[in-house]
PDB file of C-alpha atoms in Angstrom:
ATOM      1  CA  ASP A 190       0.206 122.591 157.341  1.00 42.00           C
ATOM      2  CA  THR A 191      -0.783 120.695 160.476  1.00 41.00           C
ATOM      3  CA  GLY A 192      -4.332 120.049 159.292  1.00 42.00           C
ATOM      4  CA  SER A 193      -5.813 122.251 162.005  1.00 42.00           C
ATOM      5  CA  ALA A 194      -3.831 125.473 161.769  1.00 40.00           C
ATOM      6  CA  ALA A 195      -1.187 127.009 159.524  1.00 39.00           C
ATOM      7  CA  ALA A 196       1.213 129.832 160.447  1.00 40.00           C
ATOM      8  CA  SER A 197       2.776 132.345 158.079  1.00 39.00           C
ATOM      9  CA  ARG A 198       5.916 134.112 159.279  1.00 42.00           C
ATOM     10  CA  GLY A 199       6.123 136.626 156.379  1.00 44.00           C
ATOM     11  CA  ALA A 200       4.761 139.835 157.928  1.00 45.00           C
ATOM     12  CA  GLY A 201       4.463 138.706 161.520  1.00 46.00           C
ATOM     13  CA  GLN A 202       0.892 137.517 161.034  1.00 50.00           C
ATOM     14  CA  VAL A 203      -0.612 134.215 162.093  1.00 45.00           C
ATOM     15  CA  VAL A 204      -3.325 132.862 159.856  1.00 47.00           C
ATOM     16  CA  MET A 205      -5.604 130.148 161.267  1.00 48.00           C
ATOM     17  CA  ASP A 206      -7.478 127.762 159.015  1.00 57.00           C
ATOM     18  CA  GLU A 207     -11.251 127.836 159.240  1.00 63.00           C
ATOM     19  CA  PRO A 208     -12.755 124.749 161.011  1.00 66.00           C
ATOM     20  CA  THR A 209     -13.641 122.045 158.597  1.00 75.00           C
ATOM     21  CA  GLN A 210     -17.208 120.743 158.282  1.00 75.00           C
ATOM     22  CA  GLN A 211     -16.249 117.598 160.170  1.00 77.00           C
ATOM     23  CA  GLN A 212     -14.852 119.615 163.074  1.00 77.00           C
ATOM     24  CA  GLN A 213     -18.008 121.732 163.205  1.00 78.00           C
ATOM     25  CA  GLN A 214     -20.125 118.590 163.376  1.00 80.00           C
ATOM     26  CA  GLN A 215     -17.988 117.224 166.204  1.00 82.00           C
ATOM     27  CA  GLN A 216     -18.364 120.461 168.152  1.00 81.00           C
ATOM     28  CA  GLN A 217     -22.132 120.415 167.668  1.00 83.00           C
ATOM     29  CA  GLN A 218     -22.322 116.805 168.838  1.00 84.00           C
ATOM     30  CA  GLN A 219     -20.328 117.633 171.962  1.00 84.00           C
ATOM     31  CA  GLN A 220     -22.616 120.560 172.744  1.00 84.00           C
ATOM     32  CA  GLN A 221     -25.696 118.390 172.247  1.00 84.00           C
ATOM     33  CA  GLN A 222     -24.292 115.697 174.543  1.00 84.00           C
ATOM     34  CA  GLN A 223     -23.576 118.274 177.245  1.00 81.00           C
ATOM     35  CA  GLN A 224     -27.109 119.646 176.955  1.00 81.00           C
ATOM     36  CA  GLN A 225     -28.601 116.147 177.186  1.00 80.00           C
ATOM     37  CA  GLN A 226     -26.555 115.377 180.293  1.00 77.00           C
ATOM     38  CA  GLN A 227     -27.692 118.605 181.930  1.00 73.00           C
ATOM     39  CA  GLN A 228     -31.322 117.817 181.091  1.00 72.00           C
ATOM     40  CA  GLN A 229     -31.014 114.293 182.518  1.00 70.00           C
ATOM     41  CA  GLN A 230     -29.487 115.606 185.735  1.00 65.00           C
ATOM     42  CA  GLN A 231     -32.275 118.171 186.055  1.00 63.00           C
ATOM     43  CA  GLN A 232     -34.936 115.493 185.527  1.00 59.00           C
ATOM     44  CA  GLN A 233     -33.323 113.303 188.174  1.00 56.00           C
ATOM     45  CA  HIS A 234     -33.402 116.150 190.687  1.00 53.00           C
ATOM     46  CA  ASP A 235     -37.014 117.142 189.974  1.00 54.00           C
ATOM     47  CA  GLY A 236     -39.378 116.026 192.723  1.00 52.00           C
ATOM     48  CA  ARG A 237     -36.585 115.186 195.148  1.00 54.00           C
ATOM     49  CA  ALA A 238     -35.694 116.983 198.340  1.00 53.00           C
ATOM     50  CA  HIS A 239     -31.987 116.885 197.498  1.00 55.00           C
ATOM     51  CA  ALA A 240     -29.586 115.937 194.721  1.00 58.00           C
ATOM     52  CA  LEU A 241     -28.413 112.695 196.346  1.00 59.00           C
ATOM     53  CA  PRO A 242     -29.664 109.345 195.010  1.00 60.00           C
ATOM     54  CA  ALA A 243     -32.986 108.258 196.493  1.00 59.00           C
ATOM     55  CA  GLY A 244     -32.940 105.606 199.195  1.00 62.00           C
ATOM     56  CA  ILE A 245     -34.639 102.247 198.793  1.00 65.00           C
ATOM     57  CA  VAL A 246     -36.799 100.709 201.519  1.00 66.00           C
ATOM     58  CA  VAL A 247     -37.082  96.916 201.260  1.00 73.00           C
ATOM     59  CA  THR A 248     -38.822  94.982 204.031  1.00 73.00           C
ATOM     60  CA  GLN A 249     -37.333  91.830 205.493  1.00 80.00           C
ATOM     61  CA  ALA A 250     -40.402  89.868 204.388  1.00 81.00           C
ATOM     62  CA  ASP A 251     -39.792  90.841 200.746  1.00 83.00           C
ATOM     63  CA  VAL A 252     -36.087  89.923 200.972  1.00 90.00           C
ATOM     64  CA  GLU A 253     -36.879  86.544 202.538  1.00 91.00           C
ATOM     65  CA  ALA A 254     -39.555  85.796 199.950  1.00 93.00           C
ATOM     66  CA  ALA A 255     -37.126  86.525 197.100  1.00 94.00           C
ATOM     67  CA  LEU A 256     -34.392  84.356 198.627  1.00 94.00           C
ATOM     68  CA  VAL A 257     -36.774  81.470 199.371  1.00 95.00           C
ATOM     69  CA  ALA A 258     -38.096  81.578 195.791  1.00 96.00           C
ATOM     70  CA  LEU A 259     -34.559  81.641 194.373  1.00 96.00           C
ATOM     71  CA  LEU A 260     -33.461  78.658 196.467  1.00 94.00           C
ATOM     72  CA  HIS A 261     -36.511  76.657 195.426  1.00 95.00           C
ATOM     73  CA  ASP A 262     -36.596  77.557 191.723  1.00 96.00           C
ATOM     74  CA  LYS A 263     -32.878  77.452 190.958  1.00 95.00           C
ATOM     75  CA  PHE A 264     -31.489  74.914 193.415  1.00 94.00           C
ATOM     76  CA  GLY A 265     -34.507  72.838 194.476  1.00 95.00           C
ATOM     77  CA  ILE A 266     -33.984  73.732 198.159  1.00 91.00           C
ATOM     78  CA  THR A 267     -36.949  74.056 200.528  1.00 91.00           C
ATOM     79  CA  VAL A 268     -36.575  76.321 203.562  1.00 90.00           C
ATOM     80  CA  GLN A 269     -37.900  74.915 206.853  1.00 87.00           C
ATOM     81  CA  ARG A 270     -39.563  77.372 209.231  1.00 87.00           C
ATOM     82  CA  ASN A 271     -39.766  77.071 213.040  1.00 88.00           C
ATOM     83  CA  THR A 272     -36.639  74.901 212.952  1.00 90.00           C
ATOM     84  CA  ARG A 273     -33.524  75.358 215.060  1.00 90.00           C
ATOM     85  CA  LEU A 274     -30.163  73.655 215.368  1.00 93.00           C
ATOM     86  CA  SER A 275     -29.901  71.879 218.718  1.00 93.00           C
ATOM     87  CA  GLY A 276     -26.641  69.983 218.197  1.00 94.00           C
ATOM     88  CA  PHE A 277     -24.126  68.632 215.686  1.00 95.00           C
ATOM     89  CA  SER A 278     -21.136  66.350 215.383  1.00 94.00           C
ATOM     90  CA  VAL A 279     -18.361  66.173 212.806  1.00 93.00           C
ATOM     91  CA  ALA A 280     -17.407  62.910 211.105  1.00 92.00           C
ATOM     92  CA  ASP A 281     -14.030  61.436 212.054  1.00 91.00           C
ATOM     93  CA  ASP A 282     -12.630  62.142 208.602  1.00 91.00           C
ATOM     94  CA  SER A 283     -14.208  65.641 208.566  1.00 90.00           C
ATOM     95  CA  SER A 284     -16.123  64.702 205.425  1.00 92.00           C
ATOM     96  CA  SER A 285     -19.578  65.643 206.760  1.00 95.00           C
ATOM     97  CA  VAL A 286     -21.549  67.105 209.651  1.00 95.00           C
ATOM     98  CA  LEU A 287     -24.455  65.346 211.391  1.00 95.00           C
ATOM     99  CA  CYS A 288     -26.931  68.003 212.548  1.00 95.00           C
ATOM    100  CA  THR A 289     -29.790  67.561 215.001  1.00 95.00           C
ATOM    101  CA  LEU A 290     -32.725  69.838 214.221  1.00 93.00           C
ATOM    102  CA  THR A 291     -35.817  70.490 216.310  1.00 93.00           C
ATOM    103  CA  ASN A 292     -39.080  71.640 214.783  1.00 85.00           C
ATOM    104  CA  ALA A 293     -41.885  72.704 217.090  1.00 74.00           C
ATOM    105  CA  SER A 294     -44.482  72.857 214.303  1.00 68.00           C
ATOM    106  CA  SER A 295     -44.296  69.197 213.243  1.00 57.00           C
ATOM    107  CA  SER A 296     -44.997  65.908 214.956  1.00 51.00           C
ATOM    108  CA  SER A 297     -42.793  62.846 214.994  1.00 47.00           C
ATOM    109  CA  ASN A 298     -42.333  59.662 216.946  1.00 46.00           C
ATOM    110  CA  SER A 299     -38.852  60.846 217.910  1.00 47.00           C
ATOM    111  CA  SER A 300     -39.056  63.951 220.082  1.00 50.00           C
ATOM    112  CA  SER A 301     -36.609  66.017 222.088  1.00 50.00           C
ATOM    113  CA  SER A 302     -36.896  66.652 225.807  1.00 50.00           C
ATOM    114  CA  ASP A 303     -38.819  69.933 225.311  1.00 54.00           C
ATOM    115  CA  GLY A 304     -41.540  68.251 223.247  1.00 56.00           C
ATOM    116  CA  ALA A 305     -40.389  69.487 219.848  1.00 64.00           C
ATOM    117  CA  ALA A 306     -39.965  66.992 217.029  1.00 82.00           C
ATOM    118  CA  SER A 307     -36.351  66.270 216.112  1.00 88.00           C
ATOM    119  CA  GLN A 308     -34.642  65.105 212.943  1.00 91.00           C
ATOM    120  CA  HIS A 309     -31.090  64.316 211.888  1.00 93.00           C
ATOM    121  CA  VAL A 310     -29.553  65.719 208.732  1.00 92.00           C
ATOM    122  CA  ARG A 311     -26.100  64.882 207.353  1.00 94.00           C
ATOM    123  CA  ALA A 312     -24.552  67.692 205.337  1.00 93.00           C
ATOM    124  CA  SER A 313     -21.231  68.562 203.773  1.00 93.00           C
ATOM    125  CA  TYR A 314     -21.108  71.964 205.456  1.00 93.00           C
ATOM    126  CA  LEU A 315     -22.631  73.730 208.451  1.00 93.00           C
ATOM    127  CA  ILE A 316     -22.651  77.488 207.942  1.00 91.00           C
ATOM    128  CA  GLY A 317     -22.965  79.812 210.935  1.00 89.00           C
ATOM    129  CA  CYS A 318     -24.804  82.798 209.442  1.00 85.00           C
ATOM    130  CA  ASP A 319     -27.690  82.828 211.912  1.00 85.00           C
ATOM    131  CA  GLY A 320     -27.244  86.251 213.508  1.00 82.00           C
ATOM    132  CA  GLY A 321     -26.006  87.637 216.804  1.00 78.00           C
ATOM    133  CA  ARG A 322     -27.643  84.803 218.781  1.00 83.00           C
ATOM    134  CA  SER A 323     -26.100  82.201 216.470  1.00 90.00           C
ATOM    135  CA  ALA A 324     -26.700  78.640 217.627  1.00 92.00           C
ATOM    136  CA  VAL A 325     -23.726  77.495 215.537  1.00 93.00           C
ATOM    137  CA  ARG A 326     -21.419  79.962 217.277  1.00 92.00           C
ATOM    138  CA  LYS A 327     -22.678  78.979 220.734  1.00 92.00           C
ATOM    139  CA  LEU A 328     -22.331  75.254 220.050  1.00 93.00           C
ATOM    140  CA  LEU A 329     -18.784  75.865 218.809  1.00 91.00           C
ATOM    141  CA  GLY A 330     -17.986  77.874 221.950  1.00 90.00           C
ATOM    142  CA  CYS A 331     -16.966  80.970 219.958  1.00 88.00           C
ATOM    143  CA  HIS A 332     -17.232  84.383 221.592  1.00 84.00           C
ATOM    144  CA  PHE A 333     -19.113  87.265 220.015  1.00 80.00           C
ATOM    145  CA  ASP A 334     -16.755  90.227 220.149  1.00 80.00           C
ATOM    146  CA  GLY A 335     -18.061  93.747 220.491  1.00 79.00           C
ATOM    147  CA  SER A 336     -20.263  95.707 222.854  1.00 80.00           C
ATOM    148  CA  THR A 337     -23.956  95.520 223.679  1.00 77.00           C
ATOM    149  CA  LEU A 338     -26.231  98.518 223.247  1.00 76.00           C
ATOM    150  CA  ASP A 339     -28.524  98.351 226.240  1.00 75.00           C
ATOM    151  CA  GLN A 340     -31.591  99.762 224.507  1.00 75.00           C
ATOM    152  CA  CYS A 341     -34.923  98.380 223.455  1.00 76.00           C
ATOM    153  CA  TRP A 342     -36.372  99.361 220.072  1.00 79.00           C
ATOM    154  CA  LEU A 343     -40.027  98.757 219.369  1.00 81.00           C
ATOM    155  CA  LEU A 344     -40.964  97.610 215.879  1.00 82.00           C
ATOM    156  CA  GLY A 345     -44.471  97.100 214.588  1.00 82.00           C
ATOM    157  CA  ASP A 346     -46.268  96.792 211.251  1.00 83.00           C
ATOM    158  CA  PHE A 347     -49.684  98.452 211.013  1.00 82.00           C
ATOM    159  CA  LYS A 348     -52.485  99.203 208.604  1.00 83.00           C
ATOM    160  CA  TYR A 349     -53.660 102.803 208.508  1.00 78.00           C
ATOM    161  CA  GLN A 350     -56.273 105.063 206.942  1.00 76.00           C
ATOM    162  CA  VAL A 351     -55.664 108.668 205.935  1.00 71.00           C
ATOM    163  CA  ASP A 352     -57.959 111.355 207.351  1.00 71.00           C
ATOM    164  CA  GLU A 353     -58.465 113.564 204.299  1.00 71.00           C
ATOM    165  CA  SER A 354     -59.967 116.354 206.398  1.00 73.00           C
ATOM    166  CA  VAL A 355     -56.683 116.719 208.298  1.00 65.00           C
ATOM    167  CA  ASN A 356     -54.704 116.807 205.067  1.00 63.00           C
ATOM    168  CA  ALA A 357     -57.076 119.375 203.571  1.00 67.00           C
ATOM    169  CA  ALA A 358     -56.584 121.718 206.533  1.00 65.00           C
ATOM    170  CA  HIS A 359     -52.796 121.443 206.398  1.00 61.00           C
ATOM    171  CA  LYS A 360     -50.763 123.524 203.939  1.00 64.00           C
ATOM    172  CA  PRO A 361     -47.645 121.517 203.031  1.00 61.00           C
ATOM    173  CA  GLN A 362     -44.390 123.423 203.256  1.00 60.00           C
ATOM    174  CA  HIS A 363     -42.439 120.651 201.548  1.00 58.00           C
ATOM    175  CA  PRO A 364     -43.160 118.135 198.719  1.00 57.00           C
ATOM    176  CA  CYS A 365     -42.884 115.257 201.216  1.00 55.00           C
ATOM    177  CA  GLU A 366     -45.616 116.684 203.465  1.00 57.00           C
ATOM    178  CA  GLY A 367     -49.306 116.068 203.115  1.00 54.00           C
ATOM    179  CA  GLY A 368     -49.335 112.270 203.350  1.00 58.00           C
ATOM    180  CA  LEU A 369     -47.395 109.084 203.947  1.00 62.00           C
ATOM    181  CA  HIS A 370     -45.825 108.624 200.544  1.00 63.00           C
ATOM    182  CA  ARG A 371     -44.638 105.116 199.784  1.00 62.00           C
ATOM    183  CA  GLY A 372     -40.866 104.817 199.694  1.00 61.00           C
ATOM    184  CA  THR A 373     -40.386 107.825 202.004  1.00 70.00           C
ATOM    185  CA  LEU A 374     -38.854 107.519 205.472  1.00 74.00           C
ATOM    186  CA  PHE A 375     -39.986 109.874 208.237  1.00 78.00           C
ATOM    187  CA  LEU A 376     -37.615 110.453 211.152  1.00 80.00           C
ATOM    188  CA  SER A 377     -38.930 112.358 214.168  1.00 79.00           C
ATOM    189  CA  PRO A 378     -37.602 112.985 217.699  1.00 81.00           C
ATOM    190  CA  THR A 379     -40.355 112.653 220.320  1.00 78.00           C
ATOM    191  CA  ASP A 380     -40.604 112.913 224.088  1.00 77.00           C
ATOM    192  CA  ALA A 381     -40.628 109.114 224.255  1.00 74.00           C
ATOM    193  CA  GLY A 382     -37.598 108.651 221.976  1.00 79.00           C
ATOM    194  CA  LEU A 383     -36.619 108.616 218.324  1.00 83.00           C
ATOM    195  CA  MET A 384     -39.407 107.433 215.987  1.00 83.00           C
ATOM    196  CA  LEU A 385     -39.230 106.244 212.393  1.00 84.00           C
ATOM    197  CA  LEU A 386     -42.261 105.908 210.135  1.00 82.00           C
ATOM    198  CA  ILE A 387     -41.700 103.790 207.026  1.00 81.00           C
ATOM    199  CA  PRO A 388     -44.668 103.423 204.649  1.00 79.00           C
ATOM    200  CA  SER A 389     -44.600 100.130 202.788  1.00 75.00           C
ATOM    201  CA  PRO A 390     -43.197 100.672 199.270  1.00 68.00           C
ATOM    202  CA  LYS A 391     -45.406  97.913 197.830  1.00 69.00           C
ATOM    203  CA  ARG A 392     -48.459  97.706 200.078  1.00 69.00           C
ATOM    204  CA  GLN A 393     -50.742 100.728 200.152  1.00 73.00           C
ATOM    205  CA  GLY A 394     -52.091 101.516 203.620  1.00 78.00           C
ATOM    206  CA  GLN A 395     -49.372  99.648 205.538  1.00 81.00           C
ATOM    207  CA  LEU A 396     -46.822 101.311 207.785  1.00 81.00           C
ATOM    208  CA  ARG A 397     -43.818 100.204 209.835  1.00 83.00           C
ATOM    209  CA  ILE A 398     -43.026 102.039 213.070  1.00 84.00           C
ATOM    210  CA  VAL A 399     -39.600 101.807 214.710  1.00 85.00           C
ATOM    211  CA  TRP A 400     -39.381 103.542 218.069  1.00 82.00           C
ATOM    212  CA  ASN A 401     -36.594 103.906 220.610  1.00 81.00           C
ATOM    213  CA  ALA A 402     -39.030 104.148 223.479  1.00 71.00           C
ATOM    214  CA  ASP A 403     -37.588 101.605 225.914  1.00 65.00           C
ATOM    215  CA  ALA A 404     -37.855 104.114 228.788  1.00 62.00           C
ATOM    216  CA  ARG A 405     -41.648 103.814 228.637  1.00 66.00           C
ATOM    217  CA  CYS A 406     -41.982 100.168 227.688  1.00 66.00           C
ATOM    218  CA  PHE A 407     -41.081  97.334 230.032  1.00 67.00           C
ATOM    219  CA  GLY A 408     -41.054  93.731 228.908  1.00 71.00           C
ATOM    220  CA  PRO A 409     -42.179  92.413 225.519  1.00 74.00           C
ATOM    221  CA  PRO A 410     -43.978  95.117 223.482  1.00 73.00           C
ATOM    222  CA  SER A 411     -47.717  94.910 223.006  1.00 78.00           C
ATOM    223  CA  MET A 412     -50.334  96.678 220.896  1.00 80.00           C
ATOM    224  CA  GLN A 413     -51.287  98.721 223.954  1.00 80.00           C
ATOM    225  CA  ASP A 414     -47.720 100.045 224.214  1.00 76.00           C
ATOM    226  CA  PHE A 415     -47.860 101.383 220.644  1.00 76.00           C
ATOM    227  CA  GLN A 416     -51.321 102.879 221.191  1.00 77.00           C
ATOM    228  CA  GLN A 417     -50.206 104.694 224.325  1.00 75.00           C
ATOM    229  CA  LEU A 418     -47.062 106.027 222.660  1.00 72.00           C
ATOM    230  CA  LEU A 419     -48.905 107.200 219.542  1.00 71.00           C
ATOM    231  CA  THR A 420     -51.740 108.872 221.451  1.00 71.00           C
ATOM    232  CA  GLY A 421     -49.400 110.477 223.995  1.00 63.00           C
TER     233      GLY A 421
END
């Protein structure tokens, strides 16, 4: 007797024990768990265009605000805006770095040659995480390996109002149609280039437009450039 099945060799017959009550309960629990998992998967897919996990749109302003708040609340660090690194020197024993900072938004008796106020800060470390145009990298004389994509992308944040009459006349063919739903990204090829529309996930009535329309825009972008591109 193995506890799950017993075999009798007498007349060439195999006799199986009936499942115990405990085994029946285990089978029922497994079936219930499988049904719950299937229901959860179905609920996750409902209202989505596909079965892949939904993307998350987080604006740079929201990321910066969260980081600035964390630095201030947890570490007591205040972030200075409109401030750039203009020079630095390392102590002889490599114990610290003396940084020269220029701030165009403040006034001081000591000013740099371009009129911006300057200050000196001694720190234990100088970290070069200031992007592709890194001042730290340039002052160190380090090269930026890679290639340059010779394209200009326009980016603008706008406030908008929905024309309900246009929506009423349009019959949506897809759940994402019929309005600029927050958290949804719209990607559209146009005659002027590739255009992305990104409604703000937290601010109703605000929209970010990213447009690869450098062929029709020369110099720094302006509001008129966006208006001309949007109106055709």
